[in-house]
Coordinates of C-alpha atoms in Angstrom, one line a residue:
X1 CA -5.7 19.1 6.2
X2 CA -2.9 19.1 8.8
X3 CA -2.6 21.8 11.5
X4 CA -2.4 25.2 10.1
X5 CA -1.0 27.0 12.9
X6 CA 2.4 27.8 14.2
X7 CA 3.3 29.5 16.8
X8 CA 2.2 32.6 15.2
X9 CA -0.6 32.5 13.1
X10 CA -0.5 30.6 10.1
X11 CA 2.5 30.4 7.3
X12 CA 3.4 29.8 3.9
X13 CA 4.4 30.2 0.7
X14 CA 2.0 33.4 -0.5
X15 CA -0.1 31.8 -3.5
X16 CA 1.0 28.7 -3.1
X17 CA 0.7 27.3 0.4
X18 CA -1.3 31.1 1.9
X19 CA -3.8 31.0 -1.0
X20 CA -6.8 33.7 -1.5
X21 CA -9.2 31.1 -1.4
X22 CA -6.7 30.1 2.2
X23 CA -7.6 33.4 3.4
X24 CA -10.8 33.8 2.5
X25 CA -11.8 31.0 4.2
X26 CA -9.7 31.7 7.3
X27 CA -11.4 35.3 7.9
X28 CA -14.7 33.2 7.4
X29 CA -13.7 30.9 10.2
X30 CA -12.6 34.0 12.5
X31 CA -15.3 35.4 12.0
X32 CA -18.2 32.9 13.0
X33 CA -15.8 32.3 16.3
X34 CA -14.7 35.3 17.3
X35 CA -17.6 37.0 16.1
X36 CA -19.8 34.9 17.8
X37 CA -18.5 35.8 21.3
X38 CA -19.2 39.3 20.9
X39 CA -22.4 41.4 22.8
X40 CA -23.9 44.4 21.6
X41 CA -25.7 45.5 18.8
X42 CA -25.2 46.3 15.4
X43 CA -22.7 44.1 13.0
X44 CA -18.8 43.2 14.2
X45 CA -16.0 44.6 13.1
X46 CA -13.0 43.3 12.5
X47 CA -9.5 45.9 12.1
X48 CA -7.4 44.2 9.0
X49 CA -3.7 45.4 8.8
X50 CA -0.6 44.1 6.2
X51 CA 2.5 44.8 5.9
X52 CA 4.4 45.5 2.7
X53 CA 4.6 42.7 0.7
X54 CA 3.2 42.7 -2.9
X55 CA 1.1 39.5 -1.7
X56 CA -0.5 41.0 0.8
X57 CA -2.3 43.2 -1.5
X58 CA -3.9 39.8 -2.6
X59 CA -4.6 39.1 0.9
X60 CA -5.5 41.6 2.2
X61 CA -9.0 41.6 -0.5
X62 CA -9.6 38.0 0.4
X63 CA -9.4 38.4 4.0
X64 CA -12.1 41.0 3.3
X65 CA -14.1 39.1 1.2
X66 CA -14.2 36.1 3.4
X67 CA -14.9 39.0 6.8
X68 CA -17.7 40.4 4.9
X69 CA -19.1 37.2 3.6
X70 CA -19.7 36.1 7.0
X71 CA -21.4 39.4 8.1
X72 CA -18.7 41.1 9.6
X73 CA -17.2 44.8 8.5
X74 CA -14.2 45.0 7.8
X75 CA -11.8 48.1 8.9
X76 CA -8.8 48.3 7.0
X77 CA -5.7 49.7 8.9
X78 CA -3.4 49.9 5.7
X79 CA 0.2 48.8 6.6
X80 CA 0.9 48.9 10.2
X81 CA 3.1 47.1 12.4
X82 CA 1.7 44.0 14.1
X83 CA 1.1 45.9 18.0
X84 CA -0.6 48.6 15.9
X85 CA -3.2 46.2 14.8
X86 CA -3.9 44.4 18.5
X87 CA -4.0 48.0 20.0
X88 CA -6.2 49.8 17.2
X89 CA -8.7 46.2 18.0
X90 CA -8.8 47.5 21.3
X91 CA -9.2 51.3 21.0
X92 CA -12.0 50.3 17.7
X93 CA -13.7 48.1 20.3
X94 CA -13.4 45.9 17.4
X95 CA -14.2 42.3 18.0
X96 CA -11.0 40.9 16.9
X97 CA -8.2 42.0 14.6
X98 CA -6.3 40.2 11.3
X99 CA -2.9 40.7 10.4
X100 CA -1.3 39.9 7.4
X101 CA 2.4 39.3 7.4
X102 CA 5.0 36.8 7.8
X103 CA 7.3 39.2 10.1
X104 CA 11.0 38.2 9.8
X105 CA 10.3 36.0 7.1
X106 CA 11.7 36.2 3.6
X107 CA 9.8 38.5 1.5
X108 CA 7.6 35.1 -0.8
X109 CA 6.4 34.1 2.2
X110 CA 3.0 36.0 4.1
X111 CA 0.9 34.9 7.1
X112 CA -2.2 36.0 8.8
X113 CA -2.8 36.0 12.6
X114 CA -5.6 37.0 14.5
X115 CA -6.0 38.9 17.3
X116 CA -9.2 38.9 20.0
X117 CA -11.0 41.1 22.2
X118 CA -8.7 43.8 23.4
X119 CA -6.2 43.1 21.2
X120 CA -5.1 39.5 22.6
X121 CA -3.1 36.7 21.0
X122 CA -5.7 33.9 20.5
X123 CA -5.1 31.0 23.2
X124 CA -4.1 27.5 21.3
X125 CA -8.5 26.4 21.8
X126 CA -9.4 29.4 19.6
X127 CA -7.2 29.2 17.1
X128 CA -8.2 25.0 17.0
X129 CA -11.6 26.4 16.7
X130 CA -11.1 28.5 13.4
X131 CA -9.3 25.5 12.0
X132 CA -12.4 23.3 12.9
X133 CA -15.2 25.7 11.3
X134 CA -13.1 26.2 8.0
X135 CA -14.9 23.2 6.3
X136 CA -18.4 24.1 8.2
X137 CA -21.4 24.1 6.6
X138 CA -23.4 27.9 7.1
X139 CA -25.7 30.0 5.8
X140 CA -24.4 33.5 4.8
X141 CA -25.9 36.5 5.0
X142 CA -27.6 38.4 2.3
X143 CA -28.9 41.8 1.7
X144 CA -28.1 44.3 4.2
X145 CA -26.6 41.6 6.5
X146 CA -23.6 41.2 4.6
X147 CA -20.5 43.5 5.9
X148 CA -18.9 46.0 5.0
X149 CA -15.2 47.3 4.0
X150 CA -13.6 51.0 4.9
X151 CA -10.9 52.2 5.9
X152 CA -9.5 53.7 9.2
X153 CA -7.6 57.1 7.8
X154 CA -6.5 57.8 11.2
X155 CA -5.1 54.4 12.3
X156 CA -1.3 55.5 12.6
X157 CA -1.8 58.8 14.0
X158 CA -4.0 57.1 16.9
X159 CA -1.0 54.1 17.1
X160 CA 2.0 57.2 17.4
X161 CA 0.0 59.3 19.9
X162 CA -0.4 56.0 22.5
X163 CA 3.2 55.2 21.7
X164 CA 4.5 58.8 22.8
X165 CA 3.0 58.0 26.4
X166 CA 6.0 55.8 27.1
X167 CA 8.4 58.5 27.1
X168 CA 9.4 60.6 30.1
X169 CA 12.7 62.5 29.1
X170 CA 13.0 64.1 25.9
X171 CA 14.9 62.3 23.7
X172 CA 16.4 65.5 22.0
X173 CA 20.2 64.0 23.4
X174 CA 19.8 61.3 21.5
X175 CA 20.8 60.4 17.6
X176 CA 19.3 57.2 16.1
X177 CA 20.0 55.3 12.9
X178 CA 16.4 53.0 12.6
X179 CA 16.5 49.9 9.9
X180 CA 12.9 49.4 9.1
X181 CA 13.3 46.3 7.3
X182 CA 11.6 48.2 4.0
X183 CA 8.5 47.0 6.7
X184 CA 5.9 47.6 8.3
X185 CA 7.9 50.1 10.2
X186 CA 8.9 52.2 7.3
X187 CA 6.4 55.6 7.9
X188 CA 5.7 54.4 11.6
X189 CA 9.4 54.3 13.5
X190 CA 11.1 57.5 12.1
X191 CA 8.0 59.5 13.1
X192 CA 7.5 58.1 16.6
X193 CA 11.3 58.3 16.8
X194 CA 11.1 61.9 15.7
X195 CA 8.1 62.8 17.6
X196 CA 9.8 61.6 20.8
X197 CA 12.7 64.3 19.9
X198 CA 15.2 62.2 19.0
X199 CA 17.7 63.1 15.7
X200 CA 16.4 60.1 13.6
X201 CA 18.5 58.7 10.5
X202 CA 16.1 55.9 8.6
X203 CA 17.5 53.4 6.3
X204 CA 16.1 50.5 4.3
X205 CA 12.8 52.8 4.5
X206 CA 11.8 52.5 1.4
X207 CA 8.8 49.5 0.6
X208 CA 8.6 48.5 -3.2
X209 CA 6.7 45.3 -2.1
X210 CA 9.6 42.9 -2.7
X211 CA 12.9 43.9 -1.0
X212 CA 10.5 43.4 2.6
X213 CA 13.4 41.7 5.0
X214 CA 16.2 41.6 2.1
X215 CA 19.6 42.0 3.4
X216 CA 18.2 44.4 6.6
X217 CA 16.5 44.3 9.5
X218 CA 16.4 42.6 12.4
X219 CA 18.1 39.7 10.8
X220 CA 20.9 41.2 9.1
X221 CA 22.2 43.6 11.5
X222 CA 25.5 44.6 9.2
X223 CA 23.6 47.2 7.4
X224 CA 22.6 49.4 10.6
X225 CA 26.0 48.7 12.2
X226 CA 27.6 50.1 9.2
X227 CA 25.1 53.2 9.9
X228 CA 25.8 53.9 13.2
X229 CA 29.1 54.3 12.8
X230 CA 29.1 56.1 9.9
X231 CA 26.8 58.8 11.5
X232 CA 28.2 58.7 14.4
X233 CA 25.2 57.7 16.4
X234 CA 24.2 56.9 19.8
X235 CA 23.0 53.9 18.8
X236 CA 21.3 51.9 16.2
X237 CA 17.8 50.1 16.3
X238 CA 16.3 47.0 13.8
X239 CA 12.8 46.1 13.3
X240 CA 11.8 43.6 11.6
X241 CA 9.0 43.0 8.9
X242 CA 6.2 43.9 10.9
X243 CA 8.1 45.3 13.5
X244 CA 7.2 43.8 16.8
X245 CA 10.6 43.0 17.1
X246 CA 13.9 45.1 18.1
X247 CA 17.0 44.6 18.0
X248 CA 19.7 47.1 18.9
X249 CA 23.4 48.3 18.4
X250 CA 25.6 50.5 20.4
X251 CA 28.0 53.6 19.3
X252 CA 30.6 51.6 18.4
X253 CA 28.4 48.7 16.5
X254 CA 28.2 46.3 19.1
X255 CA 24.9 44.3 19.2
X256 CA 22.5 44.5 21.9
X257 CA 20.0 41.8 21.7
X258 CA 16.5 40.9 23.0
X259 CA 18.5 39.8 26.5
X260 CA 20.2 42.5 26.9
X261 CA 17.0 44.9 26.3
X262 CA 14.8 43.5 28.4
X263 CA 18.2 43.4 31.2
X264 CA 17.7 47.4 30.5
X265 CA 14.6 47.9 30.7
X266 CA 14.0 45.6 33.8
X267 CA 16.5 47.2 36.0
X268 CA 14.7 50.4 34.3
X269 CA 11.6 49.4 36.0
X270 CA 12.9 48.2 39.1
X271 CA 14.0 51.6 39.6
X272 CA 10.8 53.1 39.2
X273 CA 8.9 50.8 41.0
X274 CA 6.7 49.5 38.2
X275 CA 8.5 46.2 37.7
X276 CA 5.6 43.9 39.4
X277 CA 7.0 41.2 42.0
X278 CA 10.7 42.5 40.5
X279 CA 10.4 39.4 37.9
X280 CA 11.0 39.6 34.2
X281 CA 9.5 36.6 32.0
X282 CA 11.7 35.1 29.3
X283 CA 11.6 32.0 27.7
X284 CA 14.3 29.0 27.6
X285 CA 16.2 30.6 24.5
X286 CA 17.6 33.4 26.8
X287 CA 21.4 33.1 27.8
X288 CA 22.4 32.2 31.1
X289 CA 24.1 35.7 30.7
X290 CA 20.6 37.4 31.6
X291 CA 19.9 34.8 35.0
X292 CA 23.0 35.9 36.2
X293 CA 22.6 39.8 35.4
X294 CA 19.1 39.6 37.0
X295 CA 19.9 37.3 39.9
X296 CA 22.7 40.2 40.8
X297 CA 20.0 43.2 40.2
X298 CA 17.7 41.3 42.8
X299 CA 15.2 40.1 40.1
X300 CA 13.3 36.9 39.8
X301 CA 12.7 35.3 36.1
X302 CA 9.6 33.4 34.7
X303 CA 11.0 30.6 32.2
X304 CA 8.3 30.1 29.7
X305 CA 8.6 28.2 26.1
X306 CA 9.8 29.7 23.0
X307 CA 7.1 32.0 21.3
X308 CA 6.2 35.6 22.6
X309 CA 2.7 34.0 23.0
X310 CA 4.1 32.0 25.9
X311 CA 5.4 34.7 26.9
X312 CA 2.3 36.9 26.8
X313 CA 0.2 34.0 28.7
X314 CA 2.6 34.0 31.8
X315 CA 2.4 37.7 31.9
X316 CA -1.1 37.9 32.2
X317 CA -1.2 34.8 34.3
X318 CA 1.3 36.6 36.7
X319 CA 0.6 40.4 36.2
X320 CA 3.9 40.6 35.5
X321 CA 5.1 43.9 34.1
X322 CA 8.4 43.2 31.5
X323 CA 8.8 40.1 29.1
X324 CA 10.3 38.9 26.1
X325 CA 12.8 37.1 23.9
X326 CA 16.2 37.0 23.1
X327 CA 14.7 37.6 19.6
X328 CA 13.8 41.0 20.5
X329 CA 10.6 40.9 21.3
X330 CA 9.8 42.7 24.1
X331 CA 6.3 43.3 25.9
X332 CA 5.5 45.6 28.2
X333 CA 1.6 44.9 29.4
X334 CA 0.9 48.6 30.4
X335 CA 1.3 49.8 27.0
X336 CA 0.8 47.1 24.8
X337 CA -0.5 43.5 24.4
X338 CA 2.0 42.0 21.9
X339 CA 5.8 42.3 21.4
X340 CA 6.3 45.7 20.0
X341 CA 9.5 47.1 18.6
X342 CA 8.8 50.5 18.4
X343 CA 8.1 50.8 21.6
X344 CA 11.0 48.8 23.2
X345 CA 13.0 51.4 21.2
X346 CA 11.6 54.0 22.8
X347 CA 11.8 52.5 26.0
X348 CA 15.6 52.2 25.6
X349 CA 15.8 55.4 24.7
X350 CA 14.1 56.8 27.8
X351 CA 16.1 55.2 29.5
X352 CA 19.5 56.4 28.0
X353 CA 18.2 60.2 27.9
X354 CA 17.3 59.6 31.6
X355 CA 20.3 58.2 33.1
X356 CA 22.8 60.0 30.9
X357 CA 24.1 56.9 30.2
X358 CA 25.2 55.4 26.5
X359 CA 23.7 52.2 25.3
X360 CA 26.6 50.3 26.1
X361 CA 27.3 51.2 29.7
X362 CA 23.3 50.5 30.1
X363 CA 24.0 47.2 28.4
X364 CA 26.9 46.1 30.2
X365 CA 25.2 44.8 33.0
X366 CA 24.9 41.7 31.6
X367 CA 27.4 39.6 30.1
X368 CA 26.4 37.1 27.8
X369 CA 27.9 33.2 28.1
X370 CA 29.3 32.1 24.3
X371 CA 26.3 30.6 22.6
X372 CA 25.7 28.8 19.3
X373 CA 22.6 27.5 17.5
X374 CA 23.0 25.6 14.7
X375 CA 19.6 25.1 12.8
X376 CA 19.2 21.4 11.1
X377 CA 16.9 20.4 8.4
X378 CA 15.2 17.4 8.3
X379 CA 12.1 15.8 7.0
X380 CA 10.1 15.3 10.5
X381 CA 11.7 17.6 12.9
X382 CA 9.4 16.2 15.8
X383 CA 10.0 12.7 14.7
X384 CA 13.7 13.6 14.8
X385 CA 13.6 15.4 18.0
X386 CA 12.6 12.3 20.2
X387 CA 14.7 10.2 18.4
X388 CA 16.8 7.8 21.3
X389 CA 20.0 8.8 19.6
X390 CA 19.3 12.6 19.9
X391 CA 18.3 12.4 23.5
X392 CA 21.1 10.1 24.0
X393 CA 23.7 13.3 22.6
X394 CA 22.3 16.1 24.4
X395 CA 22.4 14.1 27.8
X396 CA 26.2 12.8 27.2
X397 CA 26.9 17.2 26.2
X398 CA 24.8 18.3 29.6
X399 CA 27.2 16.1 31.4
X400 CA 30.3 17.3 29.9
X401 CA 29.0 20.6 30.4
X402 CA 27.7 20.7 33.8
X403 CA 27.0 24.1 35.2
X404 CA 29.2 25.8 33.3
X405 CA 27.0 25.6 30.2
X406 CA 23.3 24.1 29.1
X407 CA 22.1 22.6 25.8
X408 CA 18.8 23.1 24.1
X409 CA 16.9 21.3 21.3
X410 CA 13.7 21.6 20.2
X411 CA 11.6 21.7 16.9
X412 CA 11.4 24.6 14.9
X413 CA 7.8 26.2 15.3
X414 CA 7.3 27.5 11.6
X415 CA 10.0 25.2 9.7
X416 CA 11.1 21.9 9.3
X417 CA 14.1 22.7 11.2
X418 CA 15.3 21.4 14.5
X419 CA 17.3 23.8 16.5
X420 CA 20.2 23.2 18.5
X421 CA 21.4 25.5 21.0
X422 CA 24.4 25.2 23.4
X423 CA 26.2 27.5 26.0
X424 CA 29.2 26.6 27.6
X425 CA 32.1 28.5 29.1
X426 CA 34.3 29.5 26.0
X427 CA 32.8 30.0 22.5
X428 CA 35.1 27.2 21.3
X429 CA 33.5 24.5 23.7
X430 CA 29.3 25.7 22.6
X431 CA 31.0 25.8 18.8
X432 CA 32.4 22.0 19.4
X433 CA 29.4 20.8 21.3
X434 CA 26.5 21.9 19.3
X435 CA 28.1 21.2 16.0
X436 CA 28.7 17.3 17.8
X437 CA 24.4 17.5 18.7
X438 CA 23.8 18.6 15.3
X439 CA 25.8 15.9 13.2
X440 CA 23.7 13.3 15.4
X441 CA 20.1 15.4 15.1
X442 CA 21.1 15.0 10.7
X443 CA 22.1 11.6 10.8
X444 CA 18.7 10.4 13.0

């Protein structure tokens, strides 16, 4: 068996690569390791949440079956966003939390990640210890040793009511058009958007379990910007899948991505004097745009990898205070320990009902260099990424660019893709260069 997980939990084809009998034995595995490390009396529990794809029905009973087969109970959280599950393992005092989704990815796909004590990512030694005890030879437990499955009516209510502690000005100013992605986010944005006062508009709210991430979202940006200019509103906010992600648009449609966020948000803090050390972490995928912007508002940034888990680690490592990706993941340790969407969109909002600002003038504080990332498929994309020839490329661009711009290539963490990303002073120059890297990175 090769290494199941990515960089977020582990990926596949639902019912063809993310089988039932996958799952089942996954949950088994979480469950003797994380388990395991729990005190107290009485049997574990383990908070289960999906989001709304018709496989994750199917998954969803496996991941149960395999929980309870190893003597753990099993809470079921219905469909929730992703930060809804690590936060409702924390205020359960659950031992460790499963969530079932493939977030941005196309609607055949599902995943499941796990979440520890508190509500933590798992480090890369836990995860390499589930993947170890999947083929381990143990006794089950029988009789009234074996767990148990109910569900957690209240799960979204206690998720919205921790949520509404973010905001500090009344959002009643503000008008928002929110693409849920037909997600995860579908019941839980509009209402936290609503219950914040804001004048809500929801679109692509409406789950059938296969139009999940088709043609909205995060990743297709057109339908809200359409919205928000139809409506009229202040802005525009897209979640994807499971919605730990958020991307935003301004009045007139302009797109606000991760960078720009967390650009808001961290001068956001600054000013209130809860931004710790004034550093914001990012990771390498961020433009130069953002350095610049924060170098200007007096703040530091923490480079880490790409993966909010990277993120995440140097946050805690740090006690840092505001992190995130140009993705639009955003964490913010005080209230959360994962990327979560709906709460960066409140954030923003706060901030815009606050300052009297709009989105825009908020956002223009940064200005982003031209960027383009041109993803290549190939048959071993870390075979390919150390190939002499590659390396060879991107040295001979980073030369030609020099500080004006910066190229980066790495392997795909969930595909056999390697991605190549280049900045450089006009868009023309990043198009010329990276589509030059790329021709190489397919011919090696």
């Amino acid at each position: 068996m090769g290494h199941l997980f990515g960089t977020d939990g582990v990926r596949g084809l639902a019912n063809a690569d993310l089988t039932p009998e996958l799952a089942l034995s996954l949950a088994q595995a979480g469950a003797r390791v994380l388990a395991s490390a729990r005190s107290g009396s009485g049997r574990p529990v383990a908070v289960v949440g999906r989001d709304t794809r018709a496989s994750g029905e199917m998954l969803e009973a496996a991941v149960c079956a395999g929980l309870t087969a190893a003597g753990v109970d099993a809470l079921r959280v219905g469909v929730v966003p992703t930060p809804a599950v690590a936060y409702l393992t924390d205020h359960y005092d659950a031992a460790f939390g499963v969530m079932i989704s493939a977030s941005h990815n196309p609607m055949p796909d599902n995943g499941i990640k796990f979440f520890g004590p508190g509500g933590h990512k798992l480090a890369d030694a836990a995860e390499d210890a589930i993947e170890s005890a999947l083929d381990a030879a143990v006794q089950r437990p029988t009789g009234e040793d074996v767990g148990r499955v109910r569900d957690a009516d209240d799960a979204l209510d206690v998720y919205l009511r921790h949520l509404a502690g973010i905001v500090h000005t009344s959002l009643n100013p503000v008008t928002v058009v929110v693409d849920c992605a037909h997600g995860a986010a579908y019941l839980a944005a509009p209402r936290a958007y609503r219950t914040a006062g804001a004048t809500v508009i929801a679109i692509s709210a409406d789950p059938d379990g296969n139009n999940i991430n088709d043609g909205c979202g995060s990743t297709h940006l057109d339908q809200v910007q359409a919205a928000v200019r139809e409506y009229g509103a202040d802005l525009g906010l897209a979640h994807d899948g499971d919605a730990d992600r958020c991307l935003a648009v301004d009045a007139t449609g302009e797109i606000v991505d991760g960078d720009a966020i967390m650009a808001v948000l961290a001068t956001s803090m600054k000013d209130a004097g809860t931004l710790s050390d004034n550093t914001l972490v990012a990771t390498v995928m961020s433009n130069l745009g953002l350095h610049l912007a924060m170098t200007e508002a007096g703040i530091a940034v923490r480079t880490t990898g790409v993966g909010d888990r990277y993120v995440l680690e140097e946050l805690r490592a740090g006690g840092y205070a505001l992190g995130g990706e140009q993705s639009g993941h955003v964490v913010i340790p005080s209230y959360g320990t994962t990327g979560d969407g709906i709460l960066t969109g409140l954030a923003l909002m706060d901030r815009m009902a606050s300052t009297g600002k709009s989105l825009a003038e908020l956002a223009s504080i940064m200005h982003a260099l031209p960027q383009v990332l041109i993803n290549v498929r190939v048959a071993d994309k870390n075979v390919v990424a150390q190939a002499e020839s590659v390396k060879q490329a991107v040295a001979l661009a980073e030369g030609e660019l020099g500080a004006t711009g910066r190229v980066l290539l790495r392997p795909s963490g969930t595909e056999q893709l390697v991605r190549v990303m280049v900045e450089a002073a006009t868009a023309e120059q990043a198009q010329s260069v990276a589509e030059r890297i790329a021709a190489v990175v397919e011919a090696a």
